[in-house]
Short mmCIF file of C-alpha atoms and ligand atoms in Angstrom, two decimals:
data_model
loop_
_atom_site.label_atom_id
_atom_site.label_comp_id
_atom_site.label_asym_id
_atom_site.label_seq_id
_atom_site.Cartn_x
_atom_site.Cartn_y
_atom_site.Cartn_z
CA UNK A 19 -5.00 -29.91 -7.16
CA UNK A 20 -4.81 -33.00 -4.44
CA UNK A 21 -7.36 -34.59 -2.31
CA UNK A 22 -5.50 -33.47 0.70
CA UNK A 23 -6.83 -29.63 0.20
CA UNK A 24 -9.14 -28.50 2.01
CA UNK A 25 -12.33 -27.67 0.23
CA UNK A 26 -11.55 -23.67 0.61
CA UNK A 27 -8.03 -24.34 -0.84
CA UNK A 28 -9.39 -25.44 -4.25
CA UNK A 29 -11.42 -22.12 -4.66
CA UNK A 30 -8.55 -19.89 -4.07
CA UNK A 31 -7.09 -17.35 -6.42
CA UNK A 32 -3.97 -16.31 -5.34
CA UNK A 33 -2.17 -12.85 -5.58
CA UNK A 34 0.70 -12.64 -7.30
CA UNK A 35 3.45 -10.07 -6.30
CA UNK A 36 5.00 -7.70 -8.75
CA UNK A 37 8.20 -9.32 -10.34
CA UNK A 38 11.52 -9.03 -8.39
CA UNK A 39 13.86 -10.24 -11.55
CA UNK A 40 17.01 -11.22 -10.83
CA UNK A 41 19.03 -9.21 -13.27
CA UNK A 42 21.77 -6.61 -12.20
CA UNK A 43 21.55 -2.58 -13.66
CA UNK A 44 17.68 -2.92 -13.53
CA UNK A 45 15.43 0.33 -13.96
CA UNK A 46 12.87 -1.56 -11.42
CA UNK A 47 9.71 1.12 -11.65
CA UNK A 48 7.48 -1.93 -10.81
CA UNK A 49 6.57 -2.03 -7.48
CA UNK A 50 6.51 1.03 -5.62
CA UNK A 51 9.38 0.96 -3.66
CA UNK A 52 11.20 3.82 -2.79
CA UNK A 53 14.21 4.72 -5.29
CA UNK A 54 16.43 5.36 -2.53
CA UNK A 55 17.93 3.95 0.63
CA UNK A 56 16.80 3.85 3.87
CA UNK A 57 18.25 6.15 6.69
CA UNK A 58 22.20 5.37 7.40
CA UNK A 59 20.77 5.84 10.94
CA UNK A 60 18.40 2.79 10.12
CA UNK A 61 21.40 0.73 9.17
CA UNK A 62 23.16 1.53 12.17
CA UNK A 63 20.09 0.35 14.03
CA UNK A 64 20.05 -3.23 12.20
CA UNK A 65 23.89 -3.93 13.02
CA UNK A 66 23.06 -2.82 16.77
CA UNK A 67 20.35 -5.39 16.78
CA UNK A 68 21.80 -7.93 15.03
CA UNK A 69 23.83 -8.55 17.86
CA UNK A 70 21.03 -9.71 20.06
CA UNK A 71 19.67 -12.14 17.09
CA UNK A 72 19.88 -15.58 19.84
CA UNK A 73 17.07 -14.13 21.74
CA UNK A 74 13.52 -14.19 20.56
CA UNK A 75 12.13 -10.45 20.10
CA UNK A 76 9.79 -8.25 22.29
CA UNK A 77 6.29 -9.90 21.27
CA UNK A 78 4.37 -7.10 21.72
CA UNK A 79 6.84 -4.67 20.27
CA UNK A 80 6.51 -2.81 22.80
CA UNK A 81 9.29 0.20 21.77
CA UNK A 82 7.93 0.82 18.21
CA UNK A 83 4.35 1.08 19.21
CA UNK A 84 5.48 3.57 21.65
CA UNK A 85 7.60 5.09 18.95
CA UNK A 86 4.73 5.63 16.13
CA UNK A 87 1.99 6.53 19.30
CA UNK A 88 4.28 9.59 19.73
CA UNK A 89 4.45 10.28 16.20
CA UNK A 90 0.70 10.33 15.25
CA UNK A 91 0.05 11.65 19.06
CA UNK A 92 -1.57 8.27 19.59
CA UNK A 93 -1.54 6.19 22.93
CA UNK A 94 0.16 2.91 22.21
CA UNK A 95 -3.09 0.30 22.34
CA UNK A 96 -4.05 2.66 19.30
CA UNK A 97 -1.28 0.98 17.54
CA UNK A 98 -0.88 -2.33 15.96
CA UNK A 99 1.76 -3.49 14.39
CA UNK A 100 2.36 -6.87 11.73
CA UNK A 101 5.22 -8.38 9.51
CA UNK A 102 4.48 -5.99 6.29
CA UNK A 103 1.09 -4.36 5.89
CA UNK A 104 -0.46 -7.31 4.30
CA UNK A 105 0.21 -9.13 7.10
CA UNK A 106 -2.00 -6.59 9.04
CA UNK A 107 -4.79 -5.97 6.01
CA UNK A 108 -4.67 -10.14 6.41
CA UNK A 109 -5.87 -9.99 10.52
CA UNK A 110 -8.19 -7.24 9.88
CA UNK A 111 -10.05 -9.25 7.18
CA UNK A 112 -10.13 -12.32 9.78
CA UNK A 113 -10.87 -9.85 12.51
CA UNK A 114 -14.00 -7.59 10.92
CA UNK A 115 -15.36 -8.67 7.97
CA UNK A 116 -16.77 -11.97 8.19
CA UNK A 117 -20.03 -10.79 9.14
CA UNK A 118 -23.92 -11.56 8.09
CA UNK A 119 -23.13 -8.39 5.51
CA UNK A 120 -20.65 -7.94 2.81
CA UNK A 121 -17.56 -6.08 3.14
CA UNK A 122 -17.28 -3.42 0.19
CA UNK A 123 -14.66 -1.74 -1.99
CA UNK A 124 -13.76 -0.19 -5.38
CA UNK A 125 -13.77 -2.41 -8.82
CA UNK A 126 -10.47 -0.54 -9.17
CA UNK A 127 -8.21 -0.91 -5.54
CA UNK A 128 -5.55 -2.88 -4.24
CA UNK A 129 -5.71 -6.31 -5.78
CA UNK A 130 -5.18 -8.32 -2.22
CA UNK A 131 -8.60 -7.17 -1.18
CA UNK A 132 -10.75 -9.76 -2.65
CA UNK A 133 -7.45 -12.54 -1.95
CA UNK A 134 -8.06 -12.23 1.33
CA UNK A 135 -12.18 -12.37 1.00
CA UNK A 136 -11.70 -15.47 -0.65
CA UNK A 137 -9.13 -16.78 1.74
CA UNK A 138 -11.25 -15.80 5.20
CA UNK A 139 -14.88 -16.63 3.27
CA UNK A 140 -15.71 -13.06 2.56
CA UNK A 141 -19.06 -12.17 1.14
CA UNK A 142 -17.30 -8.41 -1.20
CA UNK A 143 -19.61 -6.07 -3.21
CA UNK A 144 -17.41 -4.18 -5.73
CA UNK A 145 -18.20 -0.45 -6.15
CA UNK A 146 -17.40 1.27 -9.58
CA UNK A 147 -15.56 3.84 -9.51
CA UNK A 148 -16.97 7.12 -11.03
CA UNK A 149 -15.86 7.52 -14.69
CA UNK A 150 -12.68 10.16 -13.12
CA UNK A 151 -11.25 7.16 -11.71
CA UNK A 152 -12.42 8.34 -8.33
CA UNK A 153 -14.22 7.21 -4.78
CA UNK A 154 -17.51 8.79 -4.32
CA UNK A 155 -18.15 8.01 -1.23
CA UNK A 156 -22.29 8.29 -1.83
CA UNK A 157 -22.02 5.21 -3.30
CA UNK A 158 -21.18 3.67 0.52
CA UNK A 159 -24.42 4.38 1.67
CA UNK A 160 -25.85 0.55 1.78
CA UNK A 161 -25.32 -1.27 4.98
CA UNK A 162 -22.47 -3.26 4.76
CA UNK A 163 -19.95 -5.67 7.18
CA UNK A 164 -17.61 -3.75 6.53
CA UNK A 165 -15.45 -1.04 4.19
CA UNK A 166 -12.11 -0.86 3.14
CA UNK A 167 -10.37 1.09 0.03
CA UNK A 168 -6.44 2.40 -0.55
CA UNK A 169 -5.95 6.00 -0.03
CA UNK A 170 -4.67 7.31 -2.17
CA UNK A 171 -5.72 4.86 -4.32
CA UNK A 172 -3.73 2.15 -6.22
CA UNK A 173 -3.36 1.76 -8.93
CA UNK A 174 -5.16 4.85 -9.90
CA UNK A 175 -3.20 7.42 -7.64
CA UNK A 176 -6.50 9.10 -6.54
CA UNK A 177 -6.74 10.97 -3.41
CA UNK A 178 -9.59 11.27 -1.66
CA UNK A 179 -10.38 13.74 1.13
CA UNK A 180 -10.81 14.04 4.50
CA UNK A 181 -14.43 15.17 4.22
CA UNK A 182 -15.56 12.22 1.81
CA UNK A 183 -13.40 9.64 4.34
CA UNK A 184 -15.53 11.21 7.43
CA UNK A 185 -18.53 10.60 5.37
CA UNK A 186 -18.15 6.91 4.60
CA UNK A 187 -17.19 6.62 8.33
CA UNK A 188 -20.38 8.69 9.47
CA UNK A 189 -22.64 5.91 6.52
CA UNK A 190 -21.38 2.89 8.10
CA UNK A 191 -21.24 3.50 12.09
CA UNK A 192 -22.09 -0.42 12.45
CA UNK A 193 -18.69 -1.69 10.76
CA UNK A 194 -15.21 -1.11 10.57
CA UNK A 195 -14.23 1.54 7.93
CA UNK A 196 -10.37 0.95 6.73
CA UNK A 197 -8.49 2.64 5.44
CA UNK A 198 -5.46 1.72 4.03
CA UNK A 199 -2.50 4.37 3.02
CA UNK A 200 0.28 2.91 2.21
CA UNK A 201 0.95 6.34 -0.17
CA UNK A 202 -0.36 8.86 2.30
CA UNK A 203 3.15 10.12 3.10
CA UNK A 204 3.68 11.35 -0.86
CA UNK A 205 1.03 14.52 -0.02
CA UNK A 206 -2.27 13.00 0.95
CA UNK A 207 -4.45 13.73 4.11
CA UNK A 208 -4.36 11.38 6.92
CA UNK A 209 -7.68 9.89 7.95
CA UNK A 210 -5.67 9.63 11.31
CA UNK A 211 -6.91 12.91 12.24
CA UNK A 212 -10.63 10.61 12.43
CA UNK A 213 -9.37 7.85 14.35
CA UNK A 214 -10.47 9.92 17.95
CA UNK A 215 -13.52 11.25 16.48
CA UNK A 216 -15.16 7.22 15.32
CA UNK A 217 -14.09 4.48 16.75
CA UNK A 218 -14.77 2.18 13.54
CA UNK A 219 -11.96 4.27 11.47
CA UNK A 220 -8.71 2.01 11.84
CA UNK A 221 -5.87 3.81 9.17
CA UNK A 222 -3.22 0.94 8.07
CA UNK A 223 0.23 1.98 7.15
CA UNK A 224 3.15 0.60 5.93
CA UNK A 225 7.14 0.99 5.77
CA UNK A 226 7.52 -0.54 2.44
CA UNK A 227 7.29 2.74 0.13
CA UNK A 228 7.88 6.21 1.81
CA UNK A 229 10.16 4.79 4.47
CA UNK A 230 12.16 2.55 1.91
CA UNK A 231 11.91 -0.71 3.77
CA UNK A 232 9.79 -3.03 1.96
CA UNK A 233 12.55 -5.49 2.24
CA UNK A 234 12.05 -5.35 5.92
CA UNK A 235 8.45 -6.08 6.21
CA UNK A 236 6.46 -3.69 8.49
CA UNK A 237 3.46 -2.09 8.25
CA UNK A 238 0.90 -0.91 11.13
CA UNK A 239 -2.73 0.07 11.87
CA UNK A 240 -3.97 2.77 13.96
CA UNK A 241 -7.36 2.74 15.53
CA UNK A 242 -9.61 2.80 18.60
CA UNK A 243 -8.15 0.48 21.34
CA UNK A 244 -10.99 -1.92 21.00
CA UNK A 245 -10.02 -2.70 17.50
CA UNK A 246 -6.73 -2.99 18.10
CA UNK A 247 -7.41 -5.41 21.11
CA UNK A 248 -9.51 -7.68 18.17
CA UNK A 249 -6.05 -7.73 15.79
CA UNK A 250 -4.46 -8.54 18.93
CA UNK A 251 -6.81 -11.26 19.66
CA UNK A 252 -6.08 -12.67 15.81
CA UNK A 253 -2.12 -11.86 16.00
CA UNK A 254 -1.67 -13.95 19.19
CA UNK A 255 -3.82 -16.85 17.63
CA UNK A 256 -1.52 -16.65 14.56
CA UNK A 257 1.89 -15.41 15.14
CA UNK A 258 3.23 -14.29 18.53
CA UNK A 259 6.60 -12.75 16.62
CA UNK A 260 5.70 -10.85 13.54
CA UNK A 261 8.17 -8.14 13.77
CA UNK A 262 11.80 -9.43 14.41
CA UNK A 263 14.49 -7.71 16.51
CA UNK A 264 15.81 -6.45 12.89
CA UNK A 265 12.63 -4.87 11.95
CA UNK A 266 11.72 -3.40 15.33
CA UNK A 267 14.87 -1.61 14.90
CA UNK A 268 14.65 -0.35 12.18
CA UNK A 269 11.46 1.23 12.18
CA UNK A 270 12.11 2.48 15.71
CA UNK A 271 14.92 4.45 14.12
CA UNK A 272 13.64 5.33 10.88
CA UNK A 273 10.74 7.49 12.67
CA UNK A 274 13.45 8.93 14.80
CA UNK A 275 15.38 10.06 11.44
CA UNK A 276 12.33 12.38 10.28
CA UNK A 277 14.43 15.06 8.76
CA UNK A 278 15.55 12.20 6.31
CA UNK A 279 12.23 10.30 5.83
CA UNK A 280 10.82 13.50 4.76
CA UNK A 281 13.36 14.77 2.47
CA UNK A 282 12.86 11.41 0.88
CA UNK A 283 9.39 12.01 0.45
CA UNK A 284 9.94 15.53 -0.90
CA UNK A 285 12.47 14.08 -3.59
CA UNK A 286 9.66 11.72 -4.96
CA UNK A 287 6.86 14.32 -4.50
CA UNK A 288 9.06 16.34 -6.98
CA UNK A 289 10.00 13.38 -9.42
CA UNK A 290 6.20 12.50 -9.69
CA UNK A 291 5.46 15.97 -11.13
CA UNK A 292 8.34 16.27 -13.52
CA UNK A 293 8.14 12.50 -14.85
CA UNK A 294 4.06 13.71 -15.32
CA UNK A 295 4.94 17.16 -16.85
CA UNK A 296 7.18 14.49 -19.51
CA UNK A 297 4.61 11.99 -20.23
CA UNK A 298 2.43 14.43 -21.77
CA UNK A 299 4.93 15.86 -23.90
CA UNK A 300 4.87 12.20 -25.04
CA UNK A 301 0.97 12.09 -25.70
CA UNK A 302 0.52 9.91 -22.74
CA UNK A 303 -2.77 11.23 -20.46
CA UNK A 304 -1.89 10.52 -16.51
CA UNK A 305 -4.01 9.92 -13.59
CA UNK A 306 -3.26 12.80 -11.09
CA UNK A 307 -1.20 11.37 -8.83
CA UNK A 308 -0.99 11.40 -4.81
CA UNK A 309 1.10 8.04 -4.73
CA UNK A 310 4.94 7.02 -5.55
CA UNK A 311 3.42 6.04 -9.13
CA UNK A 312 1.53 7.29 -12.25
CA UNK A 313 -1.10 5.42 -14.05
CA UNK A 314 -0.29 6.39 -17.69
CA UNK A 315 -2.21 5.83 -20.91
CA UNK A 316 -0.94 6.89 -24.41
CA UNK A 317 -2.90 8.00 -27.14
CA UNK A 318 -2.32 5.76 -29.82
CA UNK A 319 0.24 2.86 -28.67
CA UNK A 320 -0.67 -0.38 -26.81
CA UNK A 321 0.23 -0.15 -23.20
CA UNK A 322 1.45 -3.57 -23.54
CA UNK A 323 3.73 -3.62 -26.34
CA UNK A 324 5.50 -0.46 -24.50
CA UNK A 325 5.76 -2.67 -21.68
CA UNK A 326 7.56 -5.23 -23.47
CA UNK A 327 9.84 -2.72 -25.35
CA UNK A 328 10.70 -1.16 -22.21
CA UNK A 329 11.43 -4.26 -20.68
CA UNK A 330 14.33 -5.26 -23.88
CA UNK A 331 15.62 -1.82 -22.65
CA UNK A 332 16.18 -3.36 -18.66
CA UNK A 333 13.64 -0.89 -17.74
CA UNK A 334 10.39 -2.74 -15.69
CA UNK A 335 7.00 -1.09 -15.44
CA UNK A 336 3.68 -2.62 -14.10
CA UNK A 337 1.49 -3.66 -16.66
CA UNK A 338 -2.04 -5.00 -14.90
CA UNK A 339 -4.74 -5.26 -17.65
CA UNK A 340 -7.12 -5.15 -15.39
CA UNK A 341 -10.84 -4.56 -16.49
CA UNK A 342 -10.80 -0.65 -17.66
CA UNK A 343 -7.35 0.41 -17.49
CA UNK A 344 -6.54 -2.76 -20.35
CA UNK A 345 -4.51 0.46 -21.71
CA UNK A 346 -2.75 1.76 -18.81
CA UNK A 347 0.90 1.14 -17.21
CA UNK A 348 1.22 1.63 -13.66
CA UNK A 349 4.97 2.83 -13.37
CA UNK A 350 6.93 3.51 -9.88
CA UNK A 351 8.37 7.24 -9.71
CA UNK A 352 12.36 6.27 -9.59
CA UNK A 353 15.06 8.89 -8.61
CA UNK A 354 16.35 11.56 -11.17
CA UNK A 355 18.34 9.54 -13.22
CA UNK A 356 16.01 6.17 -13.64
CA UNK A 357 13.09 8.85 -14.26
CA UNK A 358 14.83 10.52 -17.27
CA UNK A 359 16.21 7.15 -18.07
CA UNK A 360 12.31 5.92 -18.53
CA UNK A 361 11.51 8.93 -20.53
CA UNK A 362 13.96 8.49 -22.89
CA UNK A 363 13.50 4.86 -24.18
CA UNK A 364 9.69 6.38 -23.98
CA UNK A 365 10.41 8.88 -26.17
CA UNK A 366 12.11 6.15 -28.68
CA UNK A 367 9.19 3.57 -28.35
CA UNK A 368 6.42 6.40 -29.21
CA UNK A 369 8.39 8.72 -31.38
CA UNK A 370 10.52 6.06 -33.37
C1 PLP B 8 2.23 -2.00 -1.19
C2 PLP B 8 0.86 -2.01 -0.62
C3 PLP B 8 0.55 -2.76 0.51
C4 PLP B 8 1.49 -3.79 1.07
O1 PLP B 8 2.49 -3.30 1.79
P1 PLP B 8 3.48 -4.24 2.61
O2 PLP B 8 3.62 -3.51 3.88
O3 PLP B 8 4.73 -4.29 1.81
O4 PLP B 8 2.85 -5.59 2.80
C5 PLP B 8 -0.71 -2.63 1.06
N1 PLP B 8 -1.65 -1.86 0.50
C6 PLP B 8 -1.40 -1.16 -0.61
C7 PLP B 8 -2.47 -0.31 -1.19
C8 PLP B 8 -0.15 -1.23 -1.21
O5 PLP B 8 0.09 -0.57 -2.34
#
């Protein structure tokens, strides 16, 4: 608390990030980042770069726009890009929702959402969802300023399809509809496919989980040009270098390694269903999953006291306690090895 705050400062309640401990041989199933390394063409891409570090970088970035326009067949003022998706989810906030109606989304969705209401003034309605955990999207029928939900879904994994996303775009022609998939490359449908057909669909993406670069901070949205001219209209009032030379470059060159990126994707679409397939043998009941990450629930033992246990065993999971999933672990799909690892000291904690 000090005088000095503004008044807005005093009512804030911050996010706080998923730990990043500083302890060496972790089993870090935490976060959502991907178990294994980016591209060796991506790292080649960085040291090229790095050479040109004296000189400020493009500020439009003009070569990775152009880069993920020809990747989602897009034209390039479709495209904006920002330093990490929540850099971009941050100027969309400022950019759309402050408006005479509220901006809505799940009780259950990325916990940033109402951060950012707070932090731009936000008027939010939270929608249930249905007792499956899912979206229904008749329940975005009442005119709002605006709409925005994770899909798939975090924490709960839930996908939800194209038909249902066209259908909350189709309810709310009069505000911006976004939505945000930061786990759409791990088998989900794009909504990108909509972003022609309305122009108040805008799709935000980011680099931090299926393209292993959440250390680099990039993310991106894709929309009509109109919408991307107002998050151009916020960036350049903000920020005129979000994305540095190191992180143009690398996401430049991590789109051109798609043979890689998608293998990648494969590998975790394949540890998701085993490390699923396991926790049941375990009496644990699991959210389908269309994300990096389960939401898990055992019968009879206290989601936080495995949590803990795990933890004595170097092994991190998320534990939210959020209003009903007080019983639930959200836990990262690792590689192979950090996945039987997990299942394992599971099998100790809940079978003795
Ligand atoms: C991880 C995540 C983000 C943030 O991604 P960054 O690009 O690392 O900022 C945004 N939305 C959802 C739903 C996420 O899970």
């Amino acid at each position: 608390m000090s005088r000095l705050w503004s008044a807005n400062v005093h009512t804030l309640t911050p996010y706080v990030p998923g730990e990043q401990p500083k302890v060496e041989n972790l089993i870090k199933l935490n976060t959502n980042e991907s178990p294994y390394p980016p591209s060796p063409k991506v790292l080649e891409a960085i040291e090229q770069a790095a050479k040109s570090l004296r000189l400020y970088p493009d500020p439009v970035s003009a070569k990775l726009k152009q880069t993920l326009a020809d990747y989602h067949q897009l034209t390039s003022d479709q495209i904006f890009v920002g330093n990490g998706s929540d850099e971009v989810l941050a100027h969309v906030f400022a950019a759309f929702f402050k408006q005479d109606l509220p901006l809505y989304f799940p009780d259950l969705t990325y916990s940033f959402y109402p951060v950012y209401a707070k932090l731009f003034e936000i008027e939010t309605v939270t929608v249930e969802l249905n007792a499956k955990f899912e979206i229904d999207p008749n329940d975005y029928q009442s005119p709002a300023g605006g709409v925005i939900f994770a899909n798939p879904n975090a924490p709960t994994g839930h996908l939800l399809g194209l038909d249902a996303v066209r259908q909350i775009a189709r309810q709310q022609p009069d505000c911006a509809v976004v939505v945000d998939e930061a786990y759409i490359d791990f088998g989900g449908q794009s909504a990108v496919a909509l972003v022609n057909e309305f122009p108040n669909v805008l799709v935000v993406r980011t680099y931090s989980k299926s393209r292993a670069l959440a250390g680099s901070r990039v993310g991106y949205a894709m929309g009509n040009s109109e919408l991307i001219e107002g998050l151009n209209r916020v960036k350049d009032s903000f920020n005129s270098y979000p994305i540095d030379r190191l992180a143009e470059a690398a996401a430049v060159a991590s789109v051109e390694d798609n043979d890689y990126f998608e293998a990648c994707c494969e590998k975790v679409i394949a540890q998701r269903e085993w490390l699923a397939a396991e926790l049941s043998k375990l009496d644990f009941t699991t959210l389908p999953s269309f994300a990096n990450f389960v939401l898990t629930e055992h019968a009879t033992f206290d989601a936080k006291t495995i949590a803990t246990k795990l933890r004595d065993q170097h092994i991190i999971v998320r534990y939210l306690g959020a209003a009903r999933i007080e019983n639930h672990l959200r836990i990262s799909v690792g590689d192979e090895a950090q996945n039987q690892a997990l299942i394992n000291a599971l099998s100790h904690i809940v079978q003795g």
